[in-house]
Amino acid sequence: MKKYDIIIIGAGHNGLVCAGYLAKAKKKVLVIERRSIIGGACSTEEIFKDCKVSRASYVLSLFQPEIIKDLKLHKYGLELLQRTPSSFSPFPNNSYLLLGQNKQKDLEEIQKFSKKDAENYINYQNKLSNLVKIITYWWDKTPPRIPKPEFTDFVSISKFLLKKRNITPVEVETLLDLFTKSTNDWLSEWFESEELKSTLATDGIIGSYLSPNTPGSAYLLLHHVLGNLFHKPGKWAYVKGGMGNLCNALKQSIIDLGVDIKTNQTVTQITTNNNKSTGIIINNEKHIESKCIVSSLDIHQTTLKLLKDTQLPIEYIQRIKNIDYSSPVMKLNLQLSELPYFKAFKEKGLQPYHQATIHISPSIEYIEKAYNESMNNLVSTNPILECTIPTSIDNSLTKGNDHLMGIFCQYAPKNYNPKQINKTQIETNIINLLSKFAPNLKKIIKNSEILLPHDIENIYSLTGGNIFQGNMTLNHLFSFRPTIQYPMYCTPIKNLFLCGSATHPGGGVTGAPGKNASQQILRKLK
């Protein structure tokens, strides 16, 4: 049997990125994937006949350009499609806000609702851009330990201080505000119109049981503008052929580097001896030896499910059990016979707004109400919707004139029973709401699929259906991610590492955890 220096569990984008960098360092790497396809939640699936559906994740921004360059992903077929405009928010009175065209048009759009907001918008964007430069410096750095700092951690901190010696007191204050203030408080310091605030506010709550008024939620606003695709901060793109084509490009790249990938193989145990990893067991029977195991699964799946015969520190186990994996996320995928048209525009047929993210969240109060209903274990009467129609600029996804619409929805009821929840009712509720803005929607739906958190957990092995592998609040970021004892992609087991979104810098299709973990692994294996 072929021997491997390193085995990686899970062929999601972070697992593939990690494998690529390890292979570039001349390591023999095997990637094991439970499903028949690679990509994890960043996959393209034919859930409808002749349709390439981005079933879970749906747009790309945060993926690091350095990874694209290092692994030559464009050579292997990665093609990104810019969206202009990028954001479309229709409102109940048939007004709308269209953003992401160009600077002048954006200001004209905002001015429809508030002249003051238009004046502040450029300053707001500049402020975030400056903060992005500070935060992104840390994205590809290993977080230092805090409880028992080692010398290398002081070096890491010193490098940061030296690199950012010109950081101003105002920037420090602003960063503290973002980490502690609510999304609503932060936005209200800049803007007065509900139309603009509610459009921007969704970035502060996406993927988490947070309301716009939850202290600390403002950081997620920053997190979602950290991307730098096309060398334009905050721009989001479609991946041609669906999100899975990012991982297909990664797959071809790392295979050429010598990585082996095996699908339809379920890792049922990580084996250890004398507190060191020794290999994995496949399907409860086949043992594959390796001195180094890397898991792209979340820390709950990795330690509490796969380390069956291994004793772990009690405090470590308790910290893992305390991680918040709750998820408000629902995803409705639709196959349409034609494009929906929105009442806010008189013109029918293909329009520029079809390529944008379509926001149904007309006010902060609206979002807050949806949140409160979910916390009372109710289905949101009027949920928050973020809709995308990738077929508006990518005709490779369907045959004929069909279109695809993905609807990212919050909030799922906080503590629902999967056996009792009425998925049909939730889907109908979403369609009824969206039809108020797009009146032809109901009659053009050919097929649909709705995923609730328990579906996302079962399909993608994401505990609780949490798309970030653990919520991204202040107590679960940087040196606190995934636990304060082991933030450096390590675990209490020697040569067992983590490389998924459970680690720094967190969730989203970034590739950063995979890249960072590979560097730490190579240092540890020297």
Coordinates of C-alpha atoms in Angstrom, one line a residue:
M1 CA 0.0 0.0 0.0
K2 CA 1.2 3.5 -0.9
K3 CA 2.5 5.4 2.1
Y4 CA 1.6 9.0 2.8
D5 CA 3.4 11.7 4.8
I6 CA 0.0 13.4 5.5
I7 CA -3.6 12.4 5.3
I8 CA -6.2 15.2 5.0
I9 CA -9.8 14.5 6.1
G10 CA -12.4 16.3 3.9
A11 CA -12.1 17.6 0.3
G12 CA -13.7 21.0 1.0
H13 CA -11.9 24.1 -0.4
N14 CA -9.7 24.5 2.7
G15 CA -8.7 20.8 2.7
L16 CA -7.7 21.1 -1.0
V17 CA -5.8 24.3 -0.4
C18 CA -3.9 22.8 2.5
A19 CA -3.1 19.7 0.4
G20 CA -1.8 21.9 -2.4
Y21 CA 0.7 23.8 -0.3
L22 CA 1.9 20.7 1.5
A23 CA 2.4 19.0 -1.9
K24 CA 4.4 22.0 -3.1
A25 CA 6.7 21.4 -0.2
K26 CA 7.2 17.8 -1.5
K27 CA 5.0 16.0 0.9
K28 CA 3.1 12.9 -0.2
V29 CA -0.6 13.8 0.6
L30 CA -3.8 11.8 0.5
V31 CA -7.2 13.6 0.7
I32 CA -10.1 11.5 1.9
E33 CA -13.7 12.6 1.1
R34 CA -16.9 11.1 2.4
R35 CA -19.1 12.2 -0.5
S36 CA -19.0 11.2 -4.1
I37 CA -18.0 14.8 -5.1
I38 CA -15.4 17.2 -3.8
G39 CA -15.9 20.7 -2.6
G40 CA -17.9 20.4 0.6
A41 CA -20.3 23.3 0.8
C42 CA -18.4 24.9 -2.1
S43 CA -19.8 22.5 -4.7
T44 CA -21.8 22.4 -7.8
E45 CA -24.5 19.7 -7.9
E46 CA -27.1 18.5 -10.4
I47 CA -30.1 18.5 -8.0
F48 CA -32.3 19.4 -11.0
K49 CA -31.9 17.7 -14.3
D50 CA -29.4 19.4 -16.6
C51 CA -28.8 22.2 -14.0
K52 CA -25.5 23.0 -12.4
V53 CA -26.6 24.3 -9.0
S54 CA -24.4 26.1 -6.4
R55 CA -26.3 24.2 -3.8
A56 CA -24.9 25.8 -0.6
S57 CA -22.3 28.6 -1.1
Y58 CA -23.1 30.8 -4.0
V59 CA -20.8 33.8 -4.5
L60 CA -17.0 34.4 -4.1
S61 CA -15.1 37.3 -2.7
L62 CA -13.0 36.4 0.3
F63 CA -10.9 33.7 -1.5
Q64 CA -7.3 34.9 -1.3
P65 CA -5.7 36.0 -4.6
E66 CA -2.4 34.6 -3.5
I67 CA -3.8 31.1 -3.4
I68 CA -5.2 31.6 -6.9
K69 CA -1.7 32.6 -8.1
D70 CA 0.3 30.0 -6.1
L71 CA -1.8 27.1 -7.2
K72 CA -2.3 28.4 -10.8
L73 CA -6.1 28.1 -10.5
H74 CA -6.8 30.1 -13.7
K75 CA -4.7 27.7 -15.6
Y76 CA -6.9 24.9 -14.3
G77 CA -10.1 26.5 -15.4
L78 CA -11.1 29.0 -12.7
E79 CA -13.0 31.8 -14.3
L80 CA -14.6 34.6 -12.2
L81 CA -17.6 36.7 -13.5
Q82 CA -17.8 40.2 -12.2
R83 CA -21.3 41.5 -11.3
T84 CA -22.3 45.0 -12.2
P85 CA -24.4 46.1 -10.4
S86 CA -23.7 44.0 -7.3
S87 CA -26.6 44.8 -5.0
F88 CA -30.3 45.4 -5.6
S89 CA -32.8 46.2 -2.8
P90 CA -36.4 46.5 -3.8
F91 CA -38.8 48.0 -1.2
P92 CA -42.5 47.5 -0.5
N93 CA -43.4 51.0 -2.0
N94 CA -41.7 49.9 -5.3
S95 CA -38.7 52.1 -4.8
Y96 CA -35.3 50.5 -5.0
L97 CA -31.6 50.9 -4.2
L98 CA -29.1 49.7 -6.8
L99 CA -25.4 49.6 -5.8
G100 CA -22.1 48.5 -7.3
Q101 CA -22.3 50.2 -10.7
N102 CA -19.8 52.9 -10.3
K103 CA -19.0 55.6 -7.7
Q104 CA -21.2 58.3 -9.3
K105 CA -24.2 56.1 -9.9
D106 CA -24.0 54.7 -6.4
L107 CA -24.1 58.2 -4.9
E108 CA -27.1 59.1 -7.2
E109 CA -28.9 56.0 -6.0
I110 CA -28.3 56.7 -2.3
Q111 CA -29.2 60.4 -2.8
K112 CA -32.7 59.2 -3.7
F113 CA -33.2 58.4 0.0
S114 CA -30.8 60.8 1.8
K115 CA -28.4 63.5 0.5
K116 CA -26.5 63.2 3.8
D117 CA -26.0 59.5 3.4
A118 CA -24.6 60.0 -0.1
E119 CA -22.1 62.5 1.3
N120 CA -21.1 60.0 4.0
Y121 CA -20.9 56.9 1.8
I122 CA -17.5 57.5 0.3
N123 CA -16.0 58.3 3.7
Y124 CA -17.6 55.1 5.1
Q125 CA -16.1 53.0 2.3
N126 CA -12.7 54.6 2.8
K127 CA -12.8 54.0 6.5
L128 CA -13.6 50.3 5.9
S129 CA -10.9 50.0 3.3
N130 CA -8.3 51.3 5.7
L131 CA -9.4 48.9 8.4
V132 CA -9.3 46.0 5.8
K133 CA -5.6 46.7 5.2
I134 CA -5.0 46.2 8.9
I135 CA -7.1 43.1 9.4
T136 CA -6.0 41.3 6.2
Y137 CA -2.4 41.5 7.4
W138 CA -3.4 39.0 10.1
W139 CA -5.4 36.7 7.8
D140 CA -2.4 34.7 6.7
K141 CA -0.7 34.8 10.1
T142 CA -0.9 32.1 12.8
P143 CA -2.6 33.6 15.9
P144 CA -0.3 33.8 19.0
R145 CA -1.1 31.8 22.1
I146 CA -2.5 33.8 25.0
P147 CA -2.7 31.6 28.1
K148 CA 1.0 30.5 28.1
P149 CA 2.8 32.6 25.4
E150 CA 6.0 31.2 24.0
F151 CA 8.9 33.2 22.6
T152 CA 7.6 32.8 19.0
D153 CA 4.3 34.3 20.0
F154 CA 6.1 37.5 21.3
V155 CA 8.0 37.6 18.0
S156 CA 4.6 37.3 16.1
I157 CA 3.1 40.2 18.2
S158 CA 6.3 42.3 17.7
K159 CA 6.2 41.8 13.9
F160 CA 2.6 42.9 13.9
L161 CA 3.4 46.1 15.9
L162 CA 6.4 46.8 13.7
K163 CA 4.5 46.2 10.5
K164 CA 1.6 48.4 11.7
R165 CA 3.6 51.0 13.6
N166 CA 1.7 53.7 11.7
I167 CA -1.7 52.6 12.8
T168 CA -3.5 55.7 14.2
P169 CA -5.3 56.0 17.5
V170 CA -8.5 56.7 15.5
E171 CA -8.1 53.4 13.7
V172 CA -7.6 51.6 16.9
E173 CA -10.7 53.2 18.3
T174 CA -12.7 52.3 15.2
L175 CA -11.5 48.6 15.4
L176 CA -12.7 48.5 19.0
D177 CA -16.0 49.9 17.9
L178 CA -16.4 47.2 15.3
F179 CA -15.6 44.4 17.7
T180 CA -18.0 45.7 20.4
K181 CA -20.8 47.7 18.8
S182 CA -23.9 46.4 17.1
T183 CA -24.4 46.6 13.4
N184 CA -27.2 49.1 13.8
D185 CA -25.3 51.3 16.2
W186 CA -22.3 51.3 13.8
L187 CA -24.3 52.1 10.7
S188 CA -26.4 54.7 12.4
E189 CA -23.3 56.7 13.1
W190 CA -22.9 57.1 9.4
F191 CA -26.3 56.9 7.8
E192 CA -29.9 57.9 8.4
S193 CA -32.0 56.2 5.7
E194 CA -33.5 52.8 6.5
E195 CA -33.0 51.7 2.9
L196 CA -29.3 52.0 2.9
K197 CA -28.8 50.8 6.5
S198 CA -30.9 47.7 6.0
T199 CA -29.1 46.8 2.8
L200 CA -25.7 47.0 4.5
A201 CA -26.8 45.5 7.7
T202 CA -27.3 42.0 6.3
D203 CA -23.5 41.5 6.1
G204 CA -23.4 41.9 9.9
I205 CA -25.8 39.0 10.6
I206 CA -25.2 36.5 7.8
G207 CA -24.8 33.0 9.1
S208 CA -25.3 33.8 12.8
Y209 CA -28.1 34.1 15.3
L210 CA -27.4 37.8 15.7
S211 CA -29.7 40.7 15.3
P212 CA -28.6 44.1 13.9
N213 CA -28.7 45.2 17.6
T214 CA -26.5 42.5 19.0
P215 CA -23.3 44.0 20.4
G216 CA -20.2 42.8 18.4
S217 CA -22.1 42.1 15.2
A218 CA -20.5 45.1 13.5
Y219 CA -17.3 43.0 13.0
L220 CA -19.1 40.8 10.5
L221 CA -19.7 43.9 8.4
L222 CA -15.9 44.2 8.1
H223 CA -15.3 40.5 7.6
H224 CA -17.5 40.5 4.5
V225 CA -15.6 43.3 2.8
L226 CA -12.2 41.7 3.3
G227 CA -12.1 40.2 -0.1
N228 CA -9.8 41.6 -2.8
L229 CA -10.9 39.8 -6.0
F230 CA -10.2 42.0 -9.1
H231 CA -8.0 44.1 -6.8
K232 CA -11.2 45.8 -5.6
P233 CA -12.0 45.3 -1.9
G234 CA -15.5 44.0 -1.2
K235 CA -16.3 42.9 -4.7
W236 CA -18.2 39.6 -5.0
A237 CA -18.2 37.4 -8.1
Y238 CA -19.9 34.3 -9.6
V239 CA -17.7 31.4 -10.4
K240 CA -18.4 30.3 -14.0
G241 CA -19.9 26.9 -14.0
G242 CA -20.9 27.2 -10.4
M243 CA -19.0 27.4 -7.1
G244 CA -17.8 23.8 -7.5
N245 CA -15.5 24.9 -10.3
L246 CA -13.3 26.7 -7.8
C247 CA -12.7 23.3 -6.1
N248 CA -12.5 21.5 -9.5
A249 CA -9.6 23.9 -10.3
L250 CA -8.0 23.2 -7.0
K251 CA -8.4 19.4 -7.6
Q252 CA -6.7 19.5 -10.9
S253 CA -3.9 21.7 -9.6
I254 CA -3.1 19.5 -6.6
I255 CA -3.4 16.3 -8.6
D256 CA -0.6 17.7 -10.8
L257 CA 1.4 18.3 -7.7
G258 CA 1.1 14.6 -6.8
V259 CA -1.9 14.6 -4.3
D260 CA -4.1 11.6 -4.3
I261 CA -7.9 12.1 -3.7
K262 CA -10.3 9.4 -2.7
T263 CA -14.0 9.9 -2.6
N264 CA -16.8 7.8 -1.2
Q265 CA -14.6 7.0 1.8
T266 CA -15.9 7.7 5.3
V267 CA -13.3 8.3 8.0
T268 CA -14.7 6.7 11.1
Q269 CA -11.8 7.1 13.4
I270 CA -8.5 8.9 13.9
T271 CA -6.0 6.4 15.5
T272 CA -3.4 7.4 18.0
N273 CA -0.7 5.9 20.1
N274 CA 1.0 7.6 23.1
N275 CA -0.8 10.8 22.3
K276 CA 0.4 10.9 18.7
S277 CA -1.7 10.4 15.6
T278 CA -1.0 7.2 13.7
G279 CA -3.5 7.1 10.9
I280 CA -7.2 6.8 10.1
I281 CA -9.8 4.0 9.8
I282 CA -12.1 4.0 6.8
N283 CA -15.6 2.7 7.0
N284 CA -14.9 1.0 10.4
E285 CA -12.5 -1.5 8.9
K286 CA -9.6 -0.3 6.7
H287 CA -6.6 1.3 8.5
I288 CA -4.4 3.7 6.6
E289 CA -1.2 4.7 8.5
S290 CA 0.3 8.1 8.5
K291 CA 2.3 10.1 11.1
C292 CA 0.4 13.3 10.4
I293 CA -3.4 13.7 10.1
V294 CA -5.1 17.0 9.1
S295 CA -8.8 17.5 9.5
S296 CA -10.8 20.1 7.6
L297 CA -13.9 19.1 9.6
D298 CA -15.0 21.3 12.5
I299 CA -13.4 20.7 15.8
H300 CA -16.5 19.0 17.2
Q301 CA -16.6 16.4 14.4
T302 CA -12.8 15.9 14.6
T303 CA -12.3 15.4 18.3
L304 CA -15.6 14.3 19.8
K305 CA -16.5 11.9 17.0
L306 CA -13.3 10.7 15.4
L307 CA -11.0 10.4 18.4
K308 CA -13.0 7.5 19.9
D309 CA -10.3 5.8 21.9
T310 CA -8.2 8.8 22.8
Q311 CA -8.2 10.6 26.1
L312 CA -8.3 14.4 25.8
P313 CA -8.0 17.0 28.5
I314 CA -11.3 17.6 30.3
E315 CA -11.1 21.4 30.0
Y316 CA -10.4 21.1 26.3
I317 CA -13.4 18.9 25.7
Q318 CA -15.6 21.3 27.7
R319 CA -14.5 24.2 25.6
I320 CA -15.3 22.3 22.5
K321 CA -18.8 21.5 23.8
N322 CA -19.3 25.2 24.6
I323 CA -18.7 26.3 21.0
D324 CA -21.8 27.9 19.5
Y325 CA -22.8 25.9 16.4
S326 CA -26.4 27.2 16.2
S327 CA -27.4 28.2 12.7
P328 CA -30.2 30.4 11.3
V329 CA -29.4 29.5 7.7
M330 CA -31.8 28.1 5.2
K331 CA -31.1 27.8 1.5
L332 CA -33.9 27.5 -1.2
N333 CA -32.7 26.6 -4.7
L334 CA -35.1 27.1 -7.6
Q335 CA -35.1 26.1 -11.2
L336 CA -37.1 28.7 -13.2
S337 CA -38.6 28.6 -16.7
E338 CA -37.7 32.3 -17.2
L339 CA -36.4 35.3 -15.4
P340 CA -38.5 36.8 -12.6
Y341 CA -39.3 40.5 -13.0
F342 CA -39.5 42.9 -10.2
K343 CA -42.2 45.5 -9.8
A344 CA -39.6 48.2 -9.0
F345 CA -38.6 48.1 -12.7
K346 CA -41.1 48.5 -15.5
E347 CA -38.9 46.7 -18.0
K348 CA -39.1 42.9 -18.3
G349 CA -36.6 40.5 -19.7
L350 CA -32.9 40.4 -18.7
Q351 CA -32.0 43.5 -16.8
P352 CA -28.7 44.5 -15.0
Y353 CA -30.3 44.0 -11.6
H354 CA -30.7 40.3 -12.3
Q355 CA -26.9 39.7 -11.8
A356 CA -26.9 41.5 -8.4
T357 CA -27.6 40.1 -5.0
I358 CA -31.2 40.9 -4.4
H359 CA -31.9 41.9 -0.8
I360 CA -35.3 41.5 0.8
S361 CA -34.8 43.2 4.2
P362 CA -36.4 46.6 3.9
S363 CA -35.6 48.0 7.4
I364 CA -33.7 47.3 10.6
E365 CA -37.0 46.8 12.4
Y366 CA -37.9 44.2 9.8
I367 CA -34.7 42.2 10.4
E368 CA -35.1 42.5 14.2
K369 CA -38.6 41.1 14.0
A370 CA -37.5 38.1 12.0
Y371 CA -34.7 37.5 14.5
N372 CA -37.1 37.8 17.5
E373 CA -39.5 35.3 16.0
S374 CA -36.7 32.8 15.5
M375 CA -35.5 33.2 19.0
N376 CA -39.0 32.3 20.1
N377 CA -38.7 29.2 18.0
L378 CA -41.1 30.5 15.4
V379 CA -40.8 30.5 11.6
S380 CA -40.1 34.1 10.5
T381 CA -43.3 35.6 9.1
N382 CA -41.2 37.8 6.9
P383 CA -37.7 36.3 6.7
I384 CA -34.5 38.0 5.4
L385 CA -33.7 36.9 1.8
E386 CA -30.6 37.3 -0.3
C387 CA -31.3 36.1 -3.8
T388 CA -28.9 35.4 -6.7
I389 CA -29.6 34.5 -10.3
P390 CA -26.2 33.3 -11.6
T391 CA -27.7 32.3 -15.0
S392 CA -28.1 36.0 -15.7
I393 CA -24.5 36.1 -16.7
D394 CA -23.5 32.4 -16.9
N395 CA -25.4 30.4 -19.6
S396 CA -23.3 27.3 -18.9
L397 CA -25.4 26.4 -15.9
T398 CA -28.6 25.3 -17.6
K399 CA -29.9 24.1 -20.9
G400 CA -32.4 26.1 -23.0
N401 CA -33.9 29.2 -21.4
D402 CA -34.1 28.0 -17.8
H403 CA -32.7 30.0 -15.0
L404 CA -31.5 29.2 -11.5
M405 CA -32.2 31.3 -8.4
G406 CA -30.6 30.7 -5.0
I407 CA -32.2 32.2 -2.0
F408 CA -30.2 32.4 1.2
C409 CA -32.7 32.9 4.0
Q410 CA -32.7 33.8 7.7
Y411 CA -33.8 33.0 10.3
A412 CA -34.6 29.3 10.9
P413 CA -36.4 28.7 14.3
K414 CA -33.7 28.6 17.0
N415 CA -34.6 25.2 18.5
Y416 CA -36.8 23.5 16.0
N417 CA -37.4 19.7 15.9
P418 CA -36.3 18.4 12.5
K419 CA -39.0 15.7 12.6
Q420 CA -41.8 18.3 13.3
I421 CA -40.7 21.2 11.2
N422 CA -42.9 21.9 8.1
K423 CA -40.4 22.5 5.3
T424 CA -43.2 22.9 2.8
Q425 CA -44.7 25.7 4.9
I426 CA -41.3 27.5 5.1
E427 CA -40.7 27.2 1.4
T428 CA -44.2 28.5 0.6
N429 CA -43.7 31.4 3.0
I430 CA -40.5 32.4 1.3
I431 CA -42.0 32.2 -2.2
N432 CA -45.1 34.2 -1.1
L433 CA -42.8 36.9 0.3
L434 CA -40.6 37.2 -2.8
S435 CA -43.7 37.1 -5.0
K436 CA -44.8 40.5 -3.5
F437 CA -41.7 42.0 -5.2
A438 CA -41.5 39.6 -8.3
P439 CA -45.1 38.8 -9.2
N440 CA -44.4 36.2 -11.9
L441 CA -42.3 34.1 -9.6
K442 CA -44.9 31.4 -8.6
K443 CA -45.8 30.5 -12.2
I444 CA -42.2 30.1 -13.4
I445 CA -40.9 27.7 -10.8
K446 CA -40.2 24.3 -12.3
N447 CA -38.3 22.6 -9.4
S448 CA -37.2 23.5 -5.9
E449 CA -35.2 22.3 -3.0
I450 CA -35.0 23.8 0.5
L451 CA -32.2 23.1 3.0
L452 CA -32.6 23.7 6.7
P453 CA -29.8 23.6 9.2
H454 CA -30.2 19.9 9.9
D455 CA -30.0 19.2 6.2
I456 CA -26.9 21.3 5.9
E457 CA -25.4 19.3 8.8
N458 CA -26.3 16.0 7.3
I459 CA -25.1 16.7 3.8
Y460 CA -21.9 18.7 4.5
S461 CA -20.9 17.4 8.0
L462 CA -21.3 20.9 9.4
T463 CA -22.2 20.7 13.1
G464 CA -25.6 22.4 13.7
G465 CA -25.6 23.4 10.1
N466 CA -23.3 26.3 11.0
I467 CA -21.7 27.5 7.8
F468 CA -18.7 29.0 9.6
Q469 CA -17.8 25.8 11.6
G470 CA -18.6 27.8 14.7
N471 CA -20.0 31.3 15.1
M472 CA -17.8 34.3 14.6
T473 CA -18.4 36.4 17.7
L474 CA -15.5 38.2 19.5
N475 CA -15.0 35.3 21.9
H476 CA -14.5 32.9 19.0
L477 CA -12.0 34.8 16.8
F478 CA -8.3 35.0 16.3
S479 CA -6.5 33.4 19.3
F480 CA -9.8 32.1 20.6
R481 CA -10.5 30.1 17.5
P482 CA -11.3 27.3 17.8
T483 CA -10.2 27.3 21.5
I484 CA -7.9 29.5 23.5
Q485 CA -5.7 26.6 24.4
Y486 CA -5.0 25.5 20.9
P487 CA -5.5 28.3 18.4
M488 CA -2.5 27.5 16.1
Y489 CA -4.2 24.8 14.0
C490 CA -3.0 22.3 16.6
T491 CA -4.7 19.9 18.9
P492 CA -3.7 18.1 22.2
I493 CA -2.7 15.2 19.9
K494 CA 0.8 15.5 18.4
N495 CA 0.7 15.7 14.6
L496 CA -3.1 16.0 14.5
F497 CA -4.0 19.4 12.9
L498 CA -7.1 21.4 11.9
C499 CA -7.3 23.3 8.6
G500 CA -11.0 24.2 8.2
S501 CA -13.1 27.3 8.9
A502 CA -13.2 26.3 12.6
T503 CA -9.7 27.9 12.7
H504 CA -8.4 31.4 12.1
P505 CA -9.5 33.5 10.3
G506 CA -12.9 31.8 10.3
G507 CA -15.7 31.2 7.8
G508 CA -16.5 32.0 4.3
V509 CA -14.8 30.6 1.1
T510 CA -11.4 32.1 1.9
G511 CA -8.9 29.3 1.6
A512 CA -6.9 31.1 4.4
P513 CA -7.3 28.4 7.1
G514 CA -6.1 25.8 4.7
K515 CA -3.1 27.9 3.6
N516 CA -2.2 29.0 7.1
A517 CA -2.5 25.5 8.5
S518 CA -0.1 24.1 5.9
Q519 CA 2.6 26.5 7.0
Q520 CA 2.1 25.6 10.6
I521 CA 2.2 21.9 9.8
L522 CA 5.4 22.2 7.8
R523 CA 7.0 24.1 10.7
K524 CA 5.9 21.4 13.2
L525 CA 7.1 18.5 11.0
K526 CA 10.7 19.9 10.6

